[in-house]
CSV table of C-alpha atoms and ligand atoms in Angstrom, one decimal:
chain,number,residue,atom,x,y,z
Y,24,UNK,CA,30.9,42.0,17.7
Y,25,UNK,CA,33.4,43.3,20.3
Y,26,UNK,CA,33.0,43.4,24.0
Y,27,UNK,CA,33.9,46.6,25.8
Y,28,UNK,CA,37.7,46.8,26.2
Y,29,UNK,CA,38.6,47.2,29.8
Y,30,UNK,CA,41.6,45.4,30.9
Y,31,UNK,CA,44.0,42.9,29.5
Y,32,UNK,CA,46.1,43.1,32.6
Y,33,UNK,CA,49.4,43.2,34.3
Y,34,UNK,CA,52.4,42.1,32.4
Y,35,UNK,CA,56.1,42.3,32.5
Y,36,UNK,CA,57.9,41.4,29.4
Y,37,UNK,CA,57.6,38.5,26.9
Y,38,UNK,CA,56.5,35.0,27.6
Y,39,UNK,CA,59.6,33.8,25.9
Y,40,UNK,CA,59.6,30.0,25.9
Y,41,UNK,CA,60.4,28.9,22.5
Y,42,UNK,CA,60.4,32.4,21.1
Y,43,UNK,CA,63.2,31.4,18.7
Y,44,UNK,CA,61.0,28.8,17.1
Y,45,UNK,CA,58.7,31.2,15.3
Y,46,UNK,CA,60.0,34.7,15.9
Y,47,UNK,CA,57.8,36.3,13.3
Y,48,UNK,CA,54.7,35.0,15.2
Y,49,UNK,CA,55.8,36.0,18.7
Y,50,UNK,CA,54.8,39.3,20.3
Y,51,UNK,CA,56.6,40.4,23.4
Y,52,UNK,CA,53.4,42.1,24.6
Y,53,UNK,CA,50.0,42.3,23.0
Y,54,UNK,CA,48.8,45.6,21.8
Y,55,UNK,CA,46.5,46.9,24.4
Y,56,UNK,CA,48.1,44.9,27.1
Y,57,UNK,CA,48.8,48.0,29.2
Y,58,UNK,CA,45.6,49.8,28.1
Y,59,UNK,CA,43.8,46.5,28.9
Y,60,UNK,CA,41.6,44.3,26.7
Y,61,UNK,CA,38.9,41.9,27.5
Y,62,UNK,CA,38.8,39.6,24.6
Y,63,UNK,CA,35.6,38.1,23.2
Y,64,UNK,CA,37.4,34.8,23.1
Y,65,UNK,CA,40.7,33.5,24.4
Y,66,UNK,CA,41.9,30.3,22.7
Y,67,UNK,CA,44.5,28.3,24.6
Y,68,UNK,CA,46.6,26.2,22.4
Y,69,UNK,CA,47.9,27.1,18.9
Y,70,UNK,CA,48.0,23.6,17.4
Y,71,UNK,CA,45.9,22.9,14.3
Y,72,UNK,CA,42.6,23.0,16.2
Y,73,UNK,CA,43.2,26.2,18.2
Y,74,UNK,CA,44.9,28.1,15.3
Y,75,UNK,CA,42.0,27.4,12.9
Y,76,UNK,CA,39.4,28.2,15.6
Y,77,UNK,CA,41.1,31.5,16.5
Y,78,UNK,CA,41.4,32.5,12.8
Y,79,UNK,CA,37.7,31.7,12.0
Y,80,UNK,CA,36.4,33.4,15.1
Y,81,UNK,CA,38.4,36.6,14.1
Y,82,UNK,CA,37.0,36.3,10.6
Y,83,UNK,CA,33.5,36.3,12.2
Y,84,UNK,CA,34.3,39.6,13.9
Y,85,UNK,CA,35.4,38.4,17.3
Y,86,UNK,CA,38.3,39.9,19.2
Y,87,UNK,CA,40.5,36.9,19.8
Y,88,UNK,CA,43.6,36.1,21.8
Y,89,UNK,CA,45.5,32.9,20.9
Y,90,UNK,CA,47.9,31.6,23.5
Y,91,UNK,CA,50.5,28.8,23.4
Y,92,UNK,CA,53.1,27.7,25.9
Y,93,UNK,CA,55.7,26.5,23.4
Y,94,UNK,CA,54.7,28.1,20.0
Y,95,UNK,CA,52.4,27.2,17.1
Y,96,UNK,CA,53.3,23.7,15.8
Y,97,UNK,CA,56.1,23.2,18.3
Y,98,UNK,CA,58.0,19.9,18.4
Y,99,UNK,CA,56.1,18.7,21.5
Y,100,UNK,CA,52.6,19.4,20.1
Y,101,UNK,CA,50.6,16.8,18.2
Y,102,UNK,CA,50.6,19.2,15.3
Y,103,UNK,CA,54.4,19.5,15.3
Y,104,UNK,CA,55.3,16.8,12.8
Y,105,UNK,CA,56.9,17.4,9.4
Y,106,UNK,CA,53.8,16.1,7.5
Y,107,UNK,CA,50.2,15.0,8.0
Y,108,UNK,CA,48.1,12.8,5.7
Y,109,UNK,CA,44.8,14.2,4.3
Y,110,UNK,CA,42.5,11.5,2.9
Y,111,UNK,CA,38.8,11.2,2.3
Y,112,UNK,CA,38.3,7.5,3.2
Y,113,UNK,CA,36.7,6.9,6.7
Y,114,UNK,CA,34.6,3.8,6.2
Y,115,UNK,CA,31.0,4.7,6.7
Y,116,UNK,CA,31.7,7.6,9.1
Y,117,UNK,CA,30.6,10.0,6.5
Y,118,UNK,CA,30.9,13.1,8.6
Y,119,UNK,CA,34.7,12.8,8.6
Y,120,UNK,CA,34.7,12.2,4.8
Y,121,UNK,CA,32.7,15.4,4.4
Y,122,UNK,CA,34.8,17.3,6.8
Y,123,UNK,CA,38.0,16.2,5.1
Y,124,UNK,CA,36.6,17.3,1.7
Y,125,UNK,CA,35.7,20.7,3.0
Y,126,UNK,CA,38.8,21.1,5.0
Y,127,UNK,CA,41.0,20.4,1.9
Y,128,UNK,CA,39.2,23.3,0.1
Y,129,UNK,CA,39.9,25.6,3.1
Y,130,UNK,CA,43.5,24.5,3.5
Y,131,UNK,CA,44.1,25.2,-0.2
Y,132,UNK,CA,42.5,28.6,0.0
Y,133,UNK,CA,44.6,29.5,3.1
Y,134,UNK,CA,47.8,28.3,1.5
Y,135,UNK,CA,46.9,30.4,-1.6
Y,136,UNK,CA,46.4,33.5,0.6
Y,137,UNK,CA,49.8,33.1,2.2
Y,138,UNK,CA,51.4,32.4,-1.2
Y,139,UNK,CA,52.5,28.9,-0.2
Y,140,UNK,CA,50.3,26.4,-2.2
Y,141,UNK,CA,53.0,23.7,-1.8
Y,142,UNK,CA,52.0,23.3,1.8
Y,143,UNK,CA,49.5,20.8,0.4
Y,144,UNK,CA,51.2,18.0,-1.7
Y,145,UNK,CA,48.7,16.3,-4.0
Y,146,UNK,CA,50.6,13.0,-4.3
Y,147,UNK,CA,47.6,10.7,-3.9
Y,148,UNK,CA,46.7,8.2,-1.2
Y,149,UNK,CA,46.8,4.5,-1.6
Y,150,UNK,CA,44.8,2.5,1.0
Y,151,UNK,CA,45.7,-1.2,0.8
Y,152,UNK,CA,43.2,-3.9,1.8
Y,153,UNK,CA,42.9,-7.7,2.0
Y,154,UNK,CA,39.9,-9.8,1.1
Y,155,UNK,CA,36.6,-8.5,2.3
Y,156,UNK,CA,38.1,-5.9,4.6
Y,157,UNK,CA,34.9,-4.3,6.0
Y,158,UNK,CA,36.2,-0.8,6.7
Y,159,UNK,CA,37.8,-0.4,3.2
Y,160,UNK,CA,34.6,-1.8,1.6
Y,161,UNK,CA,32.5,0.8,3.4
Y,162,UNK,CA,35.0,3.5,2.4
Y,163,UNK,CA,34.5,2.5,-1.2
Y,164,UNK,CA,30.7,2.9,-0.9
Y,165,UNK,CA,31.1,6.3,0.8
Y,166,UNK,CA,33.5,7.7,-1.8
Y,167,UNK,CA,31.1,6.5,-4.5
Y,168,UNK,CA,28.1,8.0,-2.8
Y,169,UNK,CA,29.8,11.4,-2.3
Y,170,UNK,CA,31.3,11.5,-5.8
Y,171,UNK,CA,34.9,11.7,-4.6
Y,172,UNK,CA,37.4,10.9,-7.3
Y,173,UNK,CA,38.9,7.5,-6.5
Y,174,UNK,CA,39.9,4.2,-8.1
Y,175,UNK,CA,39.4,0.6,-6.9
Y,176,UNK,CA,42.6,-1.2,-8.0
Y,177,UNK,CA,43.1,-5.0,-8.1
Y,178,UNK,CA,46.4,-6.7,-7.4
Y,179,UNK,CA,47.7,-6.9,-11.0
Y,180,UNK,CA,47.1,-3.2,-11.6
Y,181,UNK,CA,48.7,-2.3,-8.2
Y,182,UNK,CA,51.8,-4.3,-9.2
Y,183,UNK,CA,51.9,-2.6,-12.7
Y,184,UNK,CA,51.7,0.9,-11.3
Y,185,UNK,CA,53.9,0.5,-8.2
Y,186,UNK,CA,56.5,-2.2,-9.0
Y,187,UNK,CA,58.7,-0.9,-6.1
Y,188,UNK,CA,56.0,-2.1,-3.6
Y,189,UNK,CA,55.7,-5.8,-2.7
Y,190,UNK,CA,51.9,-5.9,-1.8
Y,191,UNK,CA,52.3,-9.2,0.1
Y,192,UNK,CA,48.9,-10.4,1.3
Y,193,UNK,CA,47.1,-7.2,0.1
Y,194,UNK,CA,44.8,-8.0,-2.7
Y,195,UNK,CA,43.3,-4.6,-3.6
Y,196,UNK,CA,43.4,-0.9,-2.8
Y,197,UNK,CA,41.6,2.4,-3.0
Y,198,UNK,CA,43.6,5.2,-4.7
Y,199,UNK,CA,42.5,8.8,-4.0
Y,200,UNK,CA,44.5,10.7,-6.6
Y,201,UNK,CA,43.4,14.2,-5.3
Y,202,UNK,CA,44.5,13.5,-1.7
Y,203,UNK,CA,48.0,13.7,-0.3
Y,204,UNK,CA,49.6,15.4,2.7
Y,205,UNK,CA,49.9,18.7,4.4
Y,206,UNK,CA,53.3,20.0,5.4
Y,207,UNK,CA,52.7,19.7,9.1
Y,208,UNK,CA,54.0,22.4,11.4
Y,209,UNK,CA,54.6,24.8,8.6
Y,210,UNK,CA,50.9,24.6,7.8
Y,211,UNK,CA,49.9,25.4,11.4
Y,212,UNK,CA,52.3,28.4,11.4
Y,213,UNK,CA,50.7,29.6,8.1
Y,214,UNK,CA,47.3,29.5,9.9
Y,215,UNK,CA,48.6,31.6,12.8
Y,216,UNK,CA,50.2,34.0,10.3
Y,217,UNK,CA,46.8,34.6,8.6
Y,218,UNK,CA,45.0,34.6,11.9
Y,219,UNK,CA,47.3,37.5,13.1
Y,220,UNK,CA,46.7,39.3,9.9
Y,221,UNK,CA,43.0,39.0,10.6
Y,222,UNK,CA,43.3,40.6,14.0
Y,223,UNK,CA,44.1,37.6,16.4
Y,224,UNK,CA,46.6,38.6,19.1
Y,225,UNK,CA,49.0,35.8,19.6
Y,226,UNK,CA,50.7,35.5,23.0
Y,227,UNK,CA,53.4,33.0,23.8
Y,228,UNK,CA,52.2,32.1,27.3
Y,229,UNK,CA,51.7,29.0,29.3
Y,230,UNK,CA,48.2,29.1,30.9
Y,231,UNK,CA,47.8,27.7,34.4
Y,232,UNK,CA,45.1,25.1,34.9
Y,233,UNK,CA,41.9,27.0,35.8
Y,234,UNK,CA,40.5,26.6,39.3
Y,235,UNK,CA,37.2,27.5,40.9
Y,236,UNK,CA,33.7,26.9,39.6
Y,237,UNK,CA,31.1,28.4,37.3
Y,238,UNK,CA,31.8,31.0,34.6
Y,239,UNK,CA,35.5,31.7,34.0
Y,240,UNK,CA,36.4,35.3,34.0
Y,241,UNK,CA,40.1,35.0,33.4
Y,242,UNK,CA,43.1,32.7,33.2
Y,243,UNK,CA,46.5,33.2,34.7
Y,244,UNK,CA,49.8,32.5,32.9
Y,245,UNK,CA,53.0,31.2,34.3
Y,246,UNK,CA,54.7,34.5,33.7
Y,247,UNK,CA,52.2,36.3,35.9
Y,248,UNK,CA,49.7,37.7,33.4
Y,249,UNK,CA,46.0,37.5,33.6
Y,250,UNK,CA,44.0,37.2,30.4
Y,251,UNK,CA,40.3,38.1,30.6
Y,252,UNK,CA,37.7,37.0,28.0
Y,253,UNK,CA,34.0,36.3,27.6
Y,254,UNK,CA,34.6,32.8,26.3
Y,255,UNK,CA,37.5,30.4,26.7
Y,256,UNK,CA,38.5,27.6,24.4
Y,257,UNK,CA,41.0,25.1,25.6
Y,258,UNK,CA,42.4,23.4,22.4
Y,259,UNK,CA,45.4,21.9,24.3
Y,260,UNK,CA,45.6,18.5,22.5
Y,261,UNK,CA,47.4,16.0,24.7
Y,262,UNK,CA,47.7,18.6,27.6
Y,263,UNK,CA,43.9,18.6,28.1
Y,264,UNK,CA,44.1,16.0,30.9
Y,265,UNK,CA,46.7,18.2,32.7
Y,266,UNK,CA,44.4,21.3,32.5
Y,267,UNK,CA,41.2,19.4,33.5
Y,268,UNK,CA,42.5,16.4,35.5
Y,269,UNK,CA,39.1,15.6,37.1
Y,270,UNK,CA,37.1,15.8,34.0
Y,271,UNK,CA,39.5,14.5,31.3
Y,272,UNK,CA,42.3,12.7,33.2
Y,273,UNK,CA,40.6,9.4,32.3
Y,274,UNK,CA,39.0,10.4,29.1
Y,275,UNK,CA,41.9,11.6,26.9
Y,276,UNK,CA,44.7,9.0,26.4
Y,277,UNK,CA,47.9,10.5,25.1
Y,278,UNK,CA,50.0,7.7,23.6
Y,279,UNK,CA,53.6,7.6,22.4
Y,280,UNK,CA,53.9,7.4,18.6
Y,281,UNK,CA,57.2,6.9,16.7
Y,282,UNK,CA,57.9,8.1,13.2
Y,283,UNK,CA,60.9,6.9,11.1
Y,284,UNK,CA,62.5,8.4,8.0
Y,285,UNK,CA,64.6,6.1,5.7
Y,286,UNK,CA,67.0,7.4,3.1
Y,287,UNK,CA,66.4,5.9,-0.4
Y,288,UNK,CA,69.5,4.8,-2.4
Y,289,UNK,CA,71.3,7.7,-4.2
Y,290,UNK,CA,69.5,9.0,-7.3
Y,291,UNK,CA,66.6,6.6,-6.7
Y,292,UNK,CA,63.3,8.4,-7.6
Y,293,UNK,CA,61.0,5.5,-6.9
Y,294,UNK,CA,60.2,6.5,-3.3
Y,295,UNK,CA,59.3,10.1,-3.9
Y,296,UNK,CA,56.3,11.6,-5.8
Y,297,UNK,CA,55.1,11.1,-8.5
Y,298,UNK,CA,56.3,7.5,-8.4
Y,299,UNK,CA,55.2,7.0,-4.7
Y,300,UNK,CA,51.9,8.1,-3.1
Y,301,UNK,CA,51.0,8.3,0.5
Y,302,UNK,CA,50.2,4.6,1.5
Y,303,UNK,CA,48.4,2.9,4.2
Y,304,UNK,CA,48.7,-0.9,5.0
Y,305,UNK,CA,45.6,-1.0,7.1
Y,306,UNK,CA,45.8,-4.6,8.3
Y,307,UNK,CA,49.4,-4.1,9.5
Y,308,UNK,CA,48.5,-0.7,11.2
Y,309,UNK,CA,51.3,1.1,9.5
Y,310,UNK,CA,51.4,4.0,6.9
Y,311,UNK,CA,53.9,6.2,5.2
Y,312,UNK,CA,54.7,9.1,3.0
Y,313,UNK,CA,57.0,9.6,0.0
Y,314,UNK,CA,60.4,11.1,0.5
Y,315,UNK,CA,59.7,14.9,0.5
Y,316,UNK,CA,62.5,17.3,-0.2
Y,317,UNK,CA,65.1,14.7,0.6
Y,318,UNK,CA,64.0,14.3,4.3
Y,319,UNK,CA,63.5,10.6,3.9
Y,320,UNK,CA,60.7,8.0,3.2
Y,321,UNK,CA,58.4,8.3,6.2
Y,322,UNK,CA,57.1,5.1,7.9
Y,323,UNK,CA,55.0,5.2,11.1
Y,324,UNK,CA,53.1,2.6,13.0
Y,325,UNK,CA,49.5,3.7,13.7
Y,326,UNK,CA,49.0,1.2,16.6
Y,327,UNK,CA,48.7,3.1,19.9
Y,328,UNK,CA,51.9,3.1,21.9
Y,329,UNK,CA,52.3,3.4,25.7
Y,330,UNK,CA,51.0,6.4,27.7
Y,331,UNK,CA,53.1,9.5,27.2
Y,332,UNK,CA,53.7,12.9,28.9
Y,333,UNK,CA,53.8,15.6,26.2
Y,334,UNK,CA,56.0,18.0,28.4
Y,335,UNK,CA,58.7,15.6,29.6
Y,336,UNK,CA,58.4,12.4,27.6
Y,337,UNK,CA,61.7,11.3,25.9
Y,338,UNK,CA,61.5,11.8,22.1
Y,339,UNK,CA,64.0,9.2,21.1
Y,340,UNK,CA,62.7,6.1,19.2
Y,341,UNK,CA,63.1,2.7,20.7
Y,342,UNK,CA,65.3,-0.1,19.1
Y,343,UNK,CA,62.3,-2.4,19.4
Y,344,UNK,CA,60.0,-0.3,17.2
Y,345,UNK,CA,62.8,0.4,14.8
Y,346,UNK,CA,63.4,-3.3,14.3
Y,347,UNK,CA,59.6,-3.9,13.7
Y,348,UNK,CA,59.5,-1.1,11.2
Y,349,UNK,CA,62.6,-2.2,9.4
Y,350,UNK,CA,61.2,-5.7,9.1
Y,351,UNK,CA,58.0,-4.3,7.6
Y,352,UNK,CA,60.0,-2.0,5.2
Y,353,UNK,CA,62.1,-4.9,4.0
Y,354,UNK,CA,59.0,-6.9,3.2
Y,355,UNK,CA,56.8,-4.2,1.6
Y,356,UNK,CA,59.5,-2.0,0.1
Y,357,UNK,CA,62.4,-4.4,-0.8
Y,358,UNK,CA,64.4,-1.5,-2.4
Y,359,UNK,CA,64.7,0.1,1.0
Y,360,UNK,CA,65.8,-3.1,2.8
Y,361,UNK,CA,69.1,-1.6,3.8
Y,362,UNK,CA,68.1,2.0,3.8
Y,363,UNK,CA,69.6,4.1,6.6
Y,364,UNK,CA,67.4,5.7,9.2
Y,365,UNK,CA,68.0,9.4,8.4
Y,366,UNK,CA,65.7,11.0,10.9
Y,367,UNK,CA,62.9,10.2,13.4
Y,368,UNK,CA,60.2,11.9,15.5
Y,369,UNK,CA,58.4,10.9,18.7
Y,370,UNK,CA,54.9,12.5,18.8
Y,371,UNK,CA,51.8,11.6,20.7
Y,372,UNK,CA,48.2,10.9,19.8
Y,373,UNK,CA,45.6,12.4,22.1
Y,374,UNK,CA,43.0,9.6,21.8
Y,375,UNK,CA,39.5,9.7,23.0
Y,376,UNK,CA,37.9,6.3,23.8
Y,377,UNK,CA,36.8,5.6,20.2
Y,378,UNK,CA,38.6,8.2,18.1
Y,379,UNK,CA,35.7,10.7,17.8
Y,380,UNK,CA,36.8,14.3,18.6
Y,381,UNK,CA,35.9,16.1,21.8
Y,382,UNK,CA,34.2,19.4,21.0
Y,383,UNK,CA,31.9,20.5,23.8
Y,384,UNK,CA,31.2,22.9,26.6
Y,385,UNK,CA,32.6,22.2,30.0
Y,386,UNK,CA,29.7,20.7,31.9
Y,387,UNK,CA,30.1,23.1,34.9
Y,388,UNK,CA,31.4,26.2,33.2
Y,389,UNK,CA,29.1,27.6,30.5
Y,390,UNK,CA,31.7,29.8,28.8
Y,391,UNK,CA,34.5,27.2,28.6
Y,392,UNK,CA,34.9,25.0,25.5
Y,393,UNK,CA,37.0,21.8,25.3
Y,394,UNK,CA,38.3,21.1,21.9
Y,395,UNK,CA,40.6,18.2,21.2
Y,396,UNK,CA,40.7,14.4,21.0
Y,397,UNK,CA,42.2,14.4,17.5
Y,398,UNK,CA,43.1,10.8,18.1
Y,399,UNK,CA,45.8,10.4,15.4
Y,400,UNK,CA,43.6,11.7,12.6
Y,401,UNK,CA,42.7,15.2,13.5
Y,402,UNK,CA,45.2,17.4,11.7
Y,403,UNK,CA,43.5,17.3,8.3
Y,404,UNK,CA,40.2,18.4,9.9
Y,405,UNK,CA,41.6,21.6,11.5
Y,406,UNK,CA,39.5,23.9,9.2
Y,407,UNK,CA,36.3,22.0,9.8
Y,408,UNK,CA,36.8,21.9,13.6
Y,409,UNK,CA,37.4,25.6,13.5
Y,410,UNK,CA,34.2,26.2,11.6
Y,411,UNK,CA,32.2,23.9,13.8
Y,412,UNK,CA,33.4,25.7,17.0
Y,413,UNK,CA,32.9,29.1,15.5
Y,414,UNK,CA,29.3,28.2,14.4
Y,415,UNK,CA,28.5,26.9,17.8
Y,416,UNK,CA,29.8,30.0,19.5
Y,417,UNK,CA,28.6,32.7,17.1
Y,418,UNK,CA,25.3,31.2,15.9
Y,419,UNK,CA,24.6,28.5,18.4
Y,420,UNK,CA,25.2,26.0,15.6
Y,421,UNK,CA,23.9,22.5,15.8
Y,422,UNK,CA,25.7,20.1,18.1
Y,423,UNK,CA,26.9,16.8,16.8
Y,424,UNK,CA,26.4,14.1,19.5
Y,425,UNK,CA,29.6,12.2,18.5
Y,426,UNK,CA,31.7,15.2,19.7
Y,427,UNK,CA,30.1,15.5,23.1
Y,428,UNK,CA,31.8,14.9,26.3
Y,429,UNK,CA,29.0,12.5,27.3
Y,430,UNK,CA,30.1,10.0,24.6
Y,431,UNK,CA,33.7,9.9,25.8
Y,432,UNK,CA,34.3,6.7,27.8
Y,433,UNK,CA,37.0,5.8,30.2
Y,434,UNK,CA,38.0,2.6,28.4
Y,435,UNK,CA,39.6,2.7,24.9
Y,436,UNK,CA,37.8,1.0,22.1
Y,437,UNK,CA,39.1,2.4,18.9
Y,438,UNK,CA,36.5,2.7,16.1
Y,439,UNK,CA,37.5,5.7,14.0
Y,440,UNK,CA,40.6,5.3,11.8
G,15,FAD,C1,52.9,10.9,14.8
G,15,FAD,C2,51.5,11.4,14.4
G,15,FAD,C3,51.0,11.3,13.2
G,15,FAD,C4,49.8,11.8,12.8
G,15,FAD,N1,49.3,11.7,11.6
G,15,FAD,C5,48.2,12.3,11.2
G,15,FAD,C6,47.9,12.3,9.8
G,15,FAD,O1,48.6,11.8,9.0
G,15,FAD,N2,46.7,13.0,9.5
G,15,FAD,C7,45.9,13.6,10.4
G,15,FAD,O2,44.9,14.2,10.0
G,15,FAD,N3,46.3,13.7,11.7
G,15,FAD,C8,47.4,13.0,12.1
G,15,FAD,N4,47.8,13.1,13.4
G,15,FAD,C9,46.9,13.7,14.4
G,15,FAD,C10,47.0,15.2,14.4
G,15,FAD,O3,48.3,15.6,14.3
G,15,FAD,C11,46.4,15.7,15.8
G,15,FAD,O4,45.1,15.1,16.0
G,15,FAD,C12,46.3,17.2,15.8
G,15,FAD,O5,47.5,17.8,15.4
G,15,FAD,C13,45.9,17.7,17.2
G,15,FAD,O6,45.9,19.1,17.2
G,15,FAD,P1,45.6,19.9,18.5
G,15,FAD,O7,45.5,21.3,18.1
G,15,FAD,O8,44.3,19.3,19.1
G,15,FAD,O9,46.7,19.6,19.5
G,15,FAD,P2,48.3,20.1,19.5
G,15,FAD,O10,48.8,20.2,18.2
G,15,FAD,O11,49.0,19.3,20.5
G,15,FAD,O12,48.2,21.6,20.1
G,15,FAD,C14,47.9,21.9,21.4
G,15,FAD,C15,48.7,23.1,21.8
G,15,FAD,O13,48.3,23.5,23.1
G,15,FAD,C16,49.5,24.1,23.7
G,15,FAD,N5,49.3,24.1,25.1
G,15,FAD,C17,49.1,23.0,25.9
G,15,FAD,N6,48.9,23.3,27.2
G,15,FAD,C18,49.0,24.7,27.2
G,15,FAD,C19,48.9,25.6,28.2
G,15,FAD,N7,48.6,25.3,29.5
G,15,FAD,N8,49.0,26.9,27.9
G,15,FAD,C20,49.2,27.3,26.7
G,15,FAD,N9,49.3,26.5,25.6
G,15,FAD,C21,49.2,25.1,25.9
G,15,FAD,C22,50.6,23.2,23.2
G,15,FAD,O14,51.9,23.9,23.3
G,15,FAD,C23,50.2,22.9,21.8
G,15,FAD,O15,50.8,23.7,20.8
G,15,FAD,C24,49.0,12.5,13.8
G,15,FAD,C25,49.5,12.7,15.1
G,15,FAD,C26,50.8,12.2,15.4
G,15,FAD,C27,51.3,12.4,16.8
């Protein structure tokens, strides 16, 4: 279905911020900009949520514009990291396990289409646990019930398979051999590539926070354009509170998260795949990935950091967190005790109160969707989020209460990991 094309509107030249980041994806001016289009849907934000949503809406026959201020998978976005874990274990929150399973199929299929299957690395995920750990115990039951390939490994088997890890107080673990990681911002850019090939018009533009009330007819960009559409989707990750300060200023909590990459000793293969899987030390709230393409052994605290501004926040790691992480690495991975820090990233989680995503209509604007709240675990689910939003818009698909705005509180109480 396409709406009548009338006007895309006035424009002068390219929205050029970050154009050098992804030149192949950037268009100076959308086709039809001078002739004028009204899009069926304008998606603001080309992170993993917005990119997948735009692509799947275009596949469903909608005429879609996708806009981003800095570019798909840019270094300030939550989707902008080098790598993102995809695992199936989510305690008894079965919807996320199902979404993760389904998303992995869609990721694989898309990577096949763009000829880049290695954007998913099937290195396995090892989730370490201690004693009766309730979340990990519930995960085990969910994986069993859904028939997901996994192993429950006791301490002696863990030590036999991964002698380079000192498991410390961890007594058992779940190993998901078919899980692994997605190659972060490259994966997002692949989605935008295929979205454009499907008809999505990508515009590198910063959208001004909408004002007024009721149905939204258009949005303005900082460069002076007006983009008209029947439906608007704001998939702006940690920027959502800036775009909707009254509604979301106290309901999305962007937090500063630091990521460290350590260089293994020369010629040492024990910290890269296949010797090393993705690992999670749940009790210590820290996880990591094997050295990939010599970029370093990734270690990242999962504990929420302080509040963070995604536009202007300094992206330099702190000596305090580095010291904490080094201490952990020395204990858990003794072979990396003196490993140099070869790289680092500062990103931000865009947390909801409990970690459930926010996917809902704006309560006062019936053609405006709010899509975000990835809360440190959203990347893997990009395909499922895109499908859910597409179904809601195209077929009036069933709403899942946990994603509603009404369930989002103003006090953080993390429950989804
Ligand atoms: C350090 C770190 C590690 C993580 N690890 C994992 C993991 O291992 N596995 C996992 O599944 N998830 C992980 N996550 C979470 C996951 O990366 C995020 O939940 C997900 O990327 C959020 O995507 P998004 O599209 O909602 O937001 P974003 O990726 O932030 O995208 C929002 C986009 O909107 C654009 N934008 C904002 N405002 C405007 C505007 N006014 N006009 C135009 N464009 C605008 C931005 O430029 C940006 O590109 C991690 C996150 C971090 C920070």
